[in-house]
Short mmCIF file of C-alpha atoms in Angstrom, two decimals:
data_model
loop_
_atom_site.label_atom_id
_atom_site.label_comp_id
_atom_site.label_asym_id
_atom_site.label_seq_id
_atom_site.Cartn_x
_atom_site.Cartn_y
_atom_site.Cartn_z
CA UNK A 1 0.00 0.00 0.00
CA UNK A 2 2.83 2.41 0.91
CA UNK A 3 4.57 1.58 -2.36
CA UNK A 4 1.34 2.28 -4.26
CA UNK A 5 0.91 5.69 -2.58
CA UNK A 6 4.54 6.58 -3.24
CA UNK A 7 4.11 5.63 -6.89
CA UNK A 8 1.00 7.80 -7.20
CA UNK A 9 2.85 10.74 -5.62
CA UNK A 10 5.71 10.31 -8.09
CA UNK A 11 3.27 10.18 -11.00
CA UNK A 12 1.50 13.34 -9.81
CA UNK A 13 4.82 15.16 -9.38
CA UNK A 14 5.97 14.09 -12.83
CA UNK A 15 2.67 15.25 -14.33
CA UNK A 16 2.96 18.71 -12.77
CA UNK A 17 6.53 19.01 -14.00
CA UNK A 18 5.52 18.06 -17.53
CA UNK A 19 2.57 20.47 -17.38
CA UNK A 20 4.74 23.40 -16.30
CA UNK A 21 7.50 22.60 -18.78
CA UNK A 22 5.15 22.15 -21.70
CA UNK A 23 3.35 25.43 -20.98
CA UNK A 24 6.51 27.47 -21.56
CA UNK A 25 6.59 26.49 -25.24
CA UNK A 26 5.35 29.42 -27.36
CA UNK A 27 2.05 28.89 -29.10
CA UNK A 28 1.11 25.77 -27.17
CA UNK A 29 -2.64 26.41 -27.08
CA UNK A 30 -3.63 23.11 -25.49
CA UNK A 31 -0.98 23.51 -22.78
CA UNK A 32 -2.16 27.06 -22.10
CA UNK A 33 -5.68 25.75 -21.45
CA UNK A 34 -4.32 22.93 -19.28
CA UNK A 35 -2.40 25.39 -17.13
CA UNK A 36 -5.41 27.70 -16.82
CA UNK A 37 -7.47 24.73 -15.64
CA UNK A 38 -4.81 23.89 -13.05
CA UNK A 39 -4.96 27.44 -11.69
CA UNK A 40 -8.73 27.45 -11.20
CA UNK A 41 -10.01 27.41 -7.59
CA UNK A 42 -11.67 24.12 -6.73
CA UNK A 43 -13.91 25.20 -3.84
CA UNK A 44 -15.82 28.35 -2.92
CA UNK A 45 -13.39 28.94 -0.04
CA UNK A 46 -10.51 29.19 -2.54
CA UNK A 47 -12.26 31.83 -4.64
CA UNK A 48 -10.77 35.30 -4.21
CA UNK A 49 -13.12 38.27 -4.55
CA UNK A 50 -16.79 38.21 -5.64
CA UNK A 51 -17.68 38.15 -1.94
CA UNK A 52 -21.41 38.74 -2.31
CA UNK A 53 -21.95 36.21 -5.12
CA UNK A 54 -19.79 33.65 -3.32
CA UNK A 55 -21.79 34.01 -0.09
CA UNK A 56 -25.15 33.86 -1.87
CA UNK A 57 -24.15 30.84 -3.93
CA UNK A 58 -22.77 29.10 -0.85
CA UNK A 59 -26.16 29.45 0.86
CA UNK A 60 -27.99 28.05 -2.18
CA UNK A 61 -25.72 25.00 -2.33
CA UNK A 62 -25.71 24.35 1.43
CA UNK A 63 -29.50 24.57 1.62
CA UNK A 64 -29.82 22.12 -1.27
CA UNK A 65 -27.42 19.70 0.45
CA UNK A 66 -29.38 19.85 3.71
CA UNK A 67 -32.64 19.15 1.89
CA UNK A 68 -31.07 16.39 -0.16
CA UNK A 69 -32.22 17.99 -3.41
CA UNK A 70 -30.58 19.42 -6.50
CA UNK A 71 -29.87 23.17 -6.33
CA UNK A 72 -31.93 25.68 -8.27
CA UNK A 73 -30.78 26.61 -11.75
CA UNK A 74 -28.01 29.23 -11.69
CA UNK A 75 -27.36 32.09 -14.11
CA UNK A 76 -23.93 33.74 -14.01
CA UNK A 77 -23.38 36.95 -15.95
CA UNK A 78 -20.47 39.32 -16.37
CA UNK A 79 -17.55 40.17 -18.65
CA UNK A 80 -15.21 37.44 -19.92
CA UNK A 81 -12.46 36.11 -17.68
CA UNK A 82 -14.05 36.74 -14.28
CA UNK A 83 -14.70 33.11 -13.32
CA UNK A 84 -18.11 32.01 -14.60
CA UNK A 85 -16.82 28.65 -15.84
CA UNK A 86 -14.82 28.21 -12.65
CA UNK A 87 -17.93 28.75 -10.51
CA UNK A 88 -19.83 26.19 -12.60
CA UNK A 89 -17.11 23.64 -11.91
CA UNK A 90 -17.18 24.52 -8.22
CA UNK A 91 -20.96 24.05 -8.08
CA UNK A 92 -20.58 20.52 -9.46
CA UNK A 93 -17.67 19.78 -7.11
CA UNK A 94 -19.50 21.11 -4.03
CA UNK A 95 -22.54 18.97 -4.85
CA UNK A 96 -20.40 15.92 -5.71
CA UNK A 97 -22.04 15.72 -9.12
CA UNK A 98 -20.70 15.23 -12.66
CA UNK A 99 -20.38 18.35 -14.80
CA UNK A 100 -21.47 18.33 -18.44
CA UNK A 101 -20.23 21.25 -20.53
CA UNK A 102 -21.58 22.71 -23.74
CA UNK A 103 -22.15 26.15 -25.25
CA UNK A 104 -25.04 28.08 -26.72
CA UNK A 105 -23.64 28.27 -30.28
CA UNK A 106 -23.17 24.48 -30.28
CA UNK A 107 -26.90 23.90 -29.68
CA UNK A 108 -28.29 24.82 -33.10
CA UNK A 109 -31.36 22.57 -33.07
CA UNK A 110 -33.83 21.36 -30.47
CA UNK A 111 -32.63 17.84 -31.18
CA UNK A 112 -29.12 18.80 -30.02
CA UNK A 113 -30.51 19.82 -26.65
CA UNK A 114 -32.76 16.76 -26.42
CA UNK A 115 -29.74 14.54 -27.02
CA UNK A 116 -27.82 16.22 -24.20
CA UNK A 117 -30.73 16.14 -21.77
CA UNK A 118 -31.56 12.50 -22.47
CA UNK A 119 -28.13 11.50 -21.17
CA UNK A 120 -28.47 13.38 -17.88
CA UNK A 121 -28.58 11.55 -14.56
CA UNK A 122 -30.21 12.78 -11.37
CA UNK A 123 -28.21 15.56 -9.74
CA UNK A 124 -25.99 16.24 -12.78
CA UNK A 125 -24.88 19.81 -13.46
CA UNK A 126 -25.23 21.05 -17.05
CA UNK A 127 -23.11 24.10 -17.88
CA UNK A 128 -24.09 26.11 -20.96
CA UNK A 129 -21.61 28.85 -21.81
CA UNK A 130 -22.81 31.87 -23.81
CA UNK A 131 -26.36 30.69 -23.23
CA UNK A 132 -27.78 33.81 -24.91
CA UNK A 133 -26.55 32.45 -28.28
CA UNK A 134 -28.68 29.31 -28.14
CA UNK A 135 -31.10 28.79 -31.03
CA UNK A 136 -34.74 29.74 -30.45
CA UNK A 137 -36.21 26.19 -30.88
CA UNK A 138 -33.71 24.79 -28.36
CA UNK A 139 -34.43 27.67 -26.03
CA UNK A 140 -38.15 26.93 -26.05
CA UNK A 141 -37.47 23.26 -25.33
CA UNK A 142 -35.27 24.32 -22.42
CA UNK A 143 -38.19 26.14 -20.76
CA UNK A 144 -40.06 22.88 -20.13
CA UNK A 145 -36.89 21.02 -19.19
CA UNK A 146 -36.01 23.58 -16.51
CA UNK A 147 -39.48 23.77 -15.00
CA UNK A 148 -41.01 20.32 -15.41
CA UNK A 149 -37.93 18.17 -16.10
CA UNK A 150 -39.43 16.84 -19.29
CA UNK A 151 -39.21 17.56 -23.01
CA UNK A 152 -41.39 16.63 -25.95
CA UNK A 153 -39.42 15.03 -28.76
CA UNK A 154 -41.23 15.40 -32.11
CA UNK A 155 -40.93 12.42 -34.44
CA UNK A 156 -41.79 12.94 -38.10
CA UNK A 157 -43.12 15.98 -39.96
CA UNK A 158 -46.44 17.38 -41.01
CA UNK A 159 -49.79 15.88 -40.01
CA UNK A 160 -48.16 12.58 -39.10
CA UNK A 161 -45.75 14.11 -36.58
CA UNK A 162 -45.88 12.63 -33.10
CA UNK A 163 -44.69 14.24 -29.85
CA UNK A 164 -43.12 11.74 -27.46
CA UNK A 165 -42.73 13.01 -23.87
CA UNK A 166 -39.29 12.36 -22.40
CA UNK A 167 -38.88 12.48 -18.63
CA UNK A 168 -35.58 13.95 -17.37
CA UNK A 169 -34.13 13.34 -13.89
CA UNK A 170 -33.83 16.52 -11.79
CA UNK A 171 -30.67 18.39 -12.73
CA UNK A 172 -29.10 21.81 -12.25
CA UNK A 173 -28.55 24.10 -15.22
CA UNK A 174 -25.76 26.64 -14.90
CA UNK A 175 -25.92 29.25 -17.64
CA UNK A 176 -23.15 31.76 -18.31
CA UNK A 177 -23.51 34.89 -20.39
CA UNK A 178 -21.48 37.99 -21.13
CA UNK A 179 -24.60 39.79 -22.37
CA UNK A 180 -27.44 39.18 -19.95
CA UNK A 181 -29.61 41.75 -21.73
CA UNK A 182 -29.90 39.43 -24.74
CA UNK A 183 -31.54 36.69 -22.68
CA UNK A 184 -35.33 36.55 -23.20
CA UNK A 185 -37.38 37.22 -20.09
CA UNK A 186 -39.01 33.74 -19.92
CA UNK A 187 -35.59 32.09 -19.85
CA UNK A 188 -34.08 34.51 -17.35
CA UNK A 189 -37.04 34.08 -14.99
CA UNK A 190 -36.59 30.32 -14.82
CA UNK A 191 -33.25 30.60 -13.04
CA UNK A 192 -33.60 30.34 -9.27
CA UNK A 193 -30.36 32.24 -8.62
CA UNK A 194 -28.74 34.97 -10.68
CA UNK A 195 -25.25 36.23 -9.90
CA UNK A 196 -23.45 39.07 -11.64
CA UNK A 197 -19.65 38.98 -11.45
CA UNK A 198 -17.87 42.32 -11.07
CA UNK A 199 -14.36 43.31 -12.08
CA UNK A 200 -11.73 42.61 -9.40
CA UNK A 201 -9.86 45.17 -7.33
CA UNK A 202 -6.06 45.37 -7.57
CA UNK A 203 -5.56 43.90 -4.08
CA UNK A 204 -7.76 40.90 -4.97
CA UNK A 205 -5.80 40.33 -8.17
CA UNK A 206 -2.60 40.56 -6.14
CA UNK A 207 -3.79 37.61 -4.04
CA UNK A 208 -4.67 35.69 -7.21
CA UNK A 209 -1.23 36.34 -8.72
CA UNK A 210 0.45 35.13 -5.51
CA UNK A 211 -1.68 31.98 -5.47
CA UNK A 212 -1.00 31.23 -9.15
CA UNK A 213 2.71 31.89 -8.69
CA UNK A 214 2.80 29.33 -5.90
CA UNK A 215 1.07 26.72 -8.07
CA UNK A 216 3.41 27.39 -10.99
CA UNK A 217 6.54 27.53 -8.84
CA UNK A 218 7.27 31.16 -9.78
CA UNK A 219 9.37 33.17 -7.35
CA UNK A 220 8.14 36.75 -7.17
CA UNK A 221 8.34 39.73 -4.84
CA UNK A 222 5.37 41.57 -3.40
CA UNK A 223 5.96 44.65 -5.56
CA UNK A 224 6.38 42.47 -8.66
CA UNK A 225 3.04 40.81 -7.95
CA UNK A 226 1.38 44.19 -7.34
CA UNK A 227 2.69 45.52 -10.66
CA UNK A 228 1.16 42.59 -12.56
CA UNK A 229 -2.13 43.01 -10.69
CA UNK A 230 -2.32 46.72 -11.55
CA UNK A 231 -2.02 45.98 -15.27
CA UNK A 232 -4.53 43.11 -15.37
CA UNK A 233 -7.64 45.15 -16.21
CA UNK A 234 -9.52 43.79 -13.19
CA UNK A 235 -9.61 40.30 -14.74
CA UNK A 236 -8.10 37.12 -13.20
CA UNK A 237 -7.66 35.45 -16.59
CA UNK A 238 -5.51 38.36 -17.77
CA UNK A 239 -3.58 38.39 -14.48
CA UNK A 240 -2.68 34.71 -14.87
CA UNK A 241 -1.71 35.20 -18.50
CA UNK A 242 0.54 38.18 -17.70
CA UNK A 243 2.12 36.24 -14.83
CA UNK A 244 3.10 33.44 -17.21
CA UNK A 245 4.59 35.86 -19.73
CA UNK A 246 6.52 37.73 -17.04
CA UNK A 247 7.75 34.38 -15.73
CA UNK A 248 9.09 33.57 -19.20
CA UNK A 249 10.90 36.91 -19.33
CA UNK A 250 12.36 36.45 -15.85
CA UNK A 251 13.55 32.95 -16.76
CA UNK A 252 15.24 33.97 -20.03
CA UNK A 253 16.47 37.51 -19.41
CA UNK A 254 16.81 37.75 -15.64
CA UNK A 255 17.60 35.49 -12.70
CA UNK A 256 14.15 33.89 -12.60
CA UNK A 257 12.78 36.12 -9.83
CA UNK A 258 9.86 38.39 -10.75
CA UNK A 259 10.67 41.78 -9.24
CA UNK A 260 8.95 45.06 -10.02
CA UNK A 261 11.74 45.97 -12.44
CA UNK A 262 11.52 42.61 -14.23
CA UNK A 263 7.72 42.88 -14.38
CA UNK A 264 7.85 46.37 -15.89
CA UNK A 265 10.43 45.39 -18.51
CA UNK A 266 8.49 42.26 -19.42
CA UNK A 267 5.14 44.01 -19.72
CA UNK A 268 6.71 46.79 -21.76
CA UNK A 269 7.99 44.12 -24.15
CA UNK A 270 4.48 42.62 -24.38
CA UNK A 271 3.00 46.12 -24.99
CA UNK A 272 0.97 46.33 -21.80
CA UNK A 273 1.32 49.79 -20.30
CA UNK A 274 1.07 50.94 -16.69
CA UNK A 275 -2.74 51.25 -16.85
CA UNK A 276 -3.29 47.90 -18.55
CA UNK A 277 -3.86 49.27 -22.05
CA UNK A 278 -2.55 46.97 -24.77
CA UNK A 279 -1.70 47.57 -28.42
CA UNK A 280 -5.34 47.52 -29.59
CA UNK A 281 -6.48 49.93 -26.86
CA UNK A 282 -3.75 52.43 -27.70
CA UNK A 283 -4.46 52.05 -31.42
CA UNK A 284 -8.11 52.94 -30.85
CA UNK A 285 -7.53 56.07 -28.78
CA UNK A 286 -4.51 56.97 -30.92
CA UNK A 287 -6.64 56.87 -34.09
CA UNK A 288 -9.38 58.87 -32.38
CA UNK A 289 -7.01 61.60 -31.25
CA UNK A 290 -4.45 61.77 -34.05
CA UNK A 291 -6.57 60.99 -37.12
CA UNK A 292 -10.00 62.24 -36.18
CA UNK A 293 -9.22 65.09 -33.79
CA UNK A 294 -10.89 63.32 -30.87
CA UNK A 295 -14.11 62.48 -32.72
CA UNK A 296 -16.96 61.97 -32.95
CA UNK A 297 -16.36 59.11 -35.37
CA UNK A 298 -18.45 56.09 -36.29
CA UNK A 299 -17.52 52.63 -35.03
CA UNK A 300 -17.04 51.18 -38.51
CA UNK A 301 -14.74 54.02 -39.54
CA UNK A 302 -12.75 53.65 -36.35
CA UNK A 303 -12.40 49.89 -36.91
CA UNK A 304 -11.08 50.44 -40.44
CA UNK A 305 -8.60 53.01 -39.13
CA UNK A 306 -7.06 50.52 -36.69
CA UNK A 307 -7.24 47.56 -39.09
CA UNK A 308 -9.61 45.48 -36.99
CA UNK A 309 -13.12 44.10 -37.32
CA UNK A 310 -15.97 46.24 -35.99
CA UNK A 311 -16.90 43.51 -33.46
CA UNK A 312 -13.33 43.33 -32.16
CA UNK A 313 -13.22 47.04 -31.41
CA UNK A 314 -16.71 47.04 -29.88
CA UNK A 315 -16.41 43.90 -27.74
CA UNK A 316 -12.69 43.74 -26.90
CA UNK A 317 -11.36 47.30 -26.66
CA UNK A 318 -14.36 49.52 -25.96
CA UNK A 319 -15.60 48.06 -22.64
CA UNK A 320 -12.24 48.67 -20.93
CA UNK A 321 -11.72 52.09 -22.51
CA UNK A 322 -15.23 53.27 -21.59
CA UNK A 323 -15.02 51.85 -18.07
CA UNK A 324 -11.74 53.68 -17.45
CA UNK A 325 -12.85 56.98 -18.95
CA UNK A 326 -10.73 57.02 -22.12
CA UNK A 327 -13.59 56.87 -24.60
CA UNK A 328 -17.21 57.98 -24.68
CA UNK A 329 -20.03 56.53 -26.76
CA UNK A 330 -22.26 59.36 -27.93
CA UNK A 331 -25.25 59.59 -30.32
CA UNK A 332 -22.91 60.97 -33.00
CA UNK A 333 -20.12 58.41 -32.55
CA UNK A 334 -17.07 57.62 -30.43
CA UNK A 335 -15.27 60.49 -28.72
CA UNK A 336 -11.88 60.59 -26.98
CA UNK A 337 -12.03 62.00 -23.45
CA UNK A 338 -9.42 64.33 -21.91
CA UNK A 339 -7.96 61.28 -20.13
CA UNK A 340 -7.21 59.67 -23.51
CA UNK A 341 -5.40 62.77 -24.75
CA UNK A 342 -3.41 62.97 -21.51
CA UNK A 343 -2.47 59.28 -21.64
CA UNK A 344 -1.04 59.76 -25.14
CA UNK A 345 0.86 62.86 -24.00
CA UNK A 346 -1.17 65.11 -26.30
CA UNK A 347 -2.96 68.36 -25.60
CA UNK A 348 -6.71 68.07 -25.94
CA UNK A 349 -8.25 70.60 -28.35
CA UNK A 350 -10.46 73.28 -26.81
CA UNK A 351 -14.13 72.35 -26.62
CA UNK A 352 -16.19 74.48 -28.92
CA UNK A 353 -19.39 76.09 -27.55
CA UNK A 354 -22.26 73.61 -27.68
CA UNK A 355 -20.00 70.57 -28.06
CA UNK A 356 -20.27 69.56 -24.41
CA UNK A 357 -23.44 67.63 -25.31
CA UNK A 358 -21.32 65.13 -27.21
CA UNK A 359 -20.72 63.30 -23.96
CA UNK A 360 -24.42 62.97 -23.16
CA UNK A 361 -26.13 59.68 -23.98
CA UNK A 362 -25.04 56.45 -25.62
CA UNK A 363 -24.54 55.50 -29.24
#
């Protein structure tokens, strides 16, 4: 028995070493995802930040355990990278249930959903990422499945079509969405618990960077960790990614220790400035200020100016720039704020009389 335990420990150690070594290879997409999975918290107690959602969700799960029933369906909303998938995994782990993962875009027909639901067992947790992108027929089938734990499978077409009722064991649906406003009301109302994840504070990200560094075996100083946290845009996924890139820099061009100086040099190399703006962010405000005099300018024109797709500018760059006061969305188009001009080291043009209204309202 002792030999068996020692062998398992050696296998686990060897696996972690291979995982860490493989992740350092540039462009290793599968290894990147494996490392991200290894850094995810496994229990609610390990989750940093999101205090209110964590406490509320803990009560829902504990009450369900005490009653011996499956928890209510859970809807998690918020920007990408804040931990929606992680919380879904934690819900399954806390309830000791298997987790089945899928995504809204993958469910294009009602039959796709029926196939998934027919394989569910009692107490299973079904996680649907980007649930707002599910097809309408599948969405309507999901209504009955969530409320009555049954679906009607239609066999055949036309007058000869037959609806066969299919009973489903009680399960918990965890839906994740980055755009909660696109969810139809009937679907949103069927979730027993709704949690909205907020961006993280710098001190919370600092704790996450320290925890991830310990798991990856990265030696870093407190000020080095704080520097990474400050440039992580309030997002744990970005903090972990920057930590890995700074670790690479420290390993190759320094003594392996992530200090504040090493972190700054590394992040400068990767084009992440002191406020967390990356190349795309600076291209957007740079085009606004230098080419269009601060705006207003239409989104499509702005996207062409920076050589990106309209959706990339709107969904990747704009949320961070608007949240941090570098860009305003007005009825006439996008406008650079005084903060954007100052960040670029440029003098903002004087505001003409009557132009103050540009900052009122949304595009």
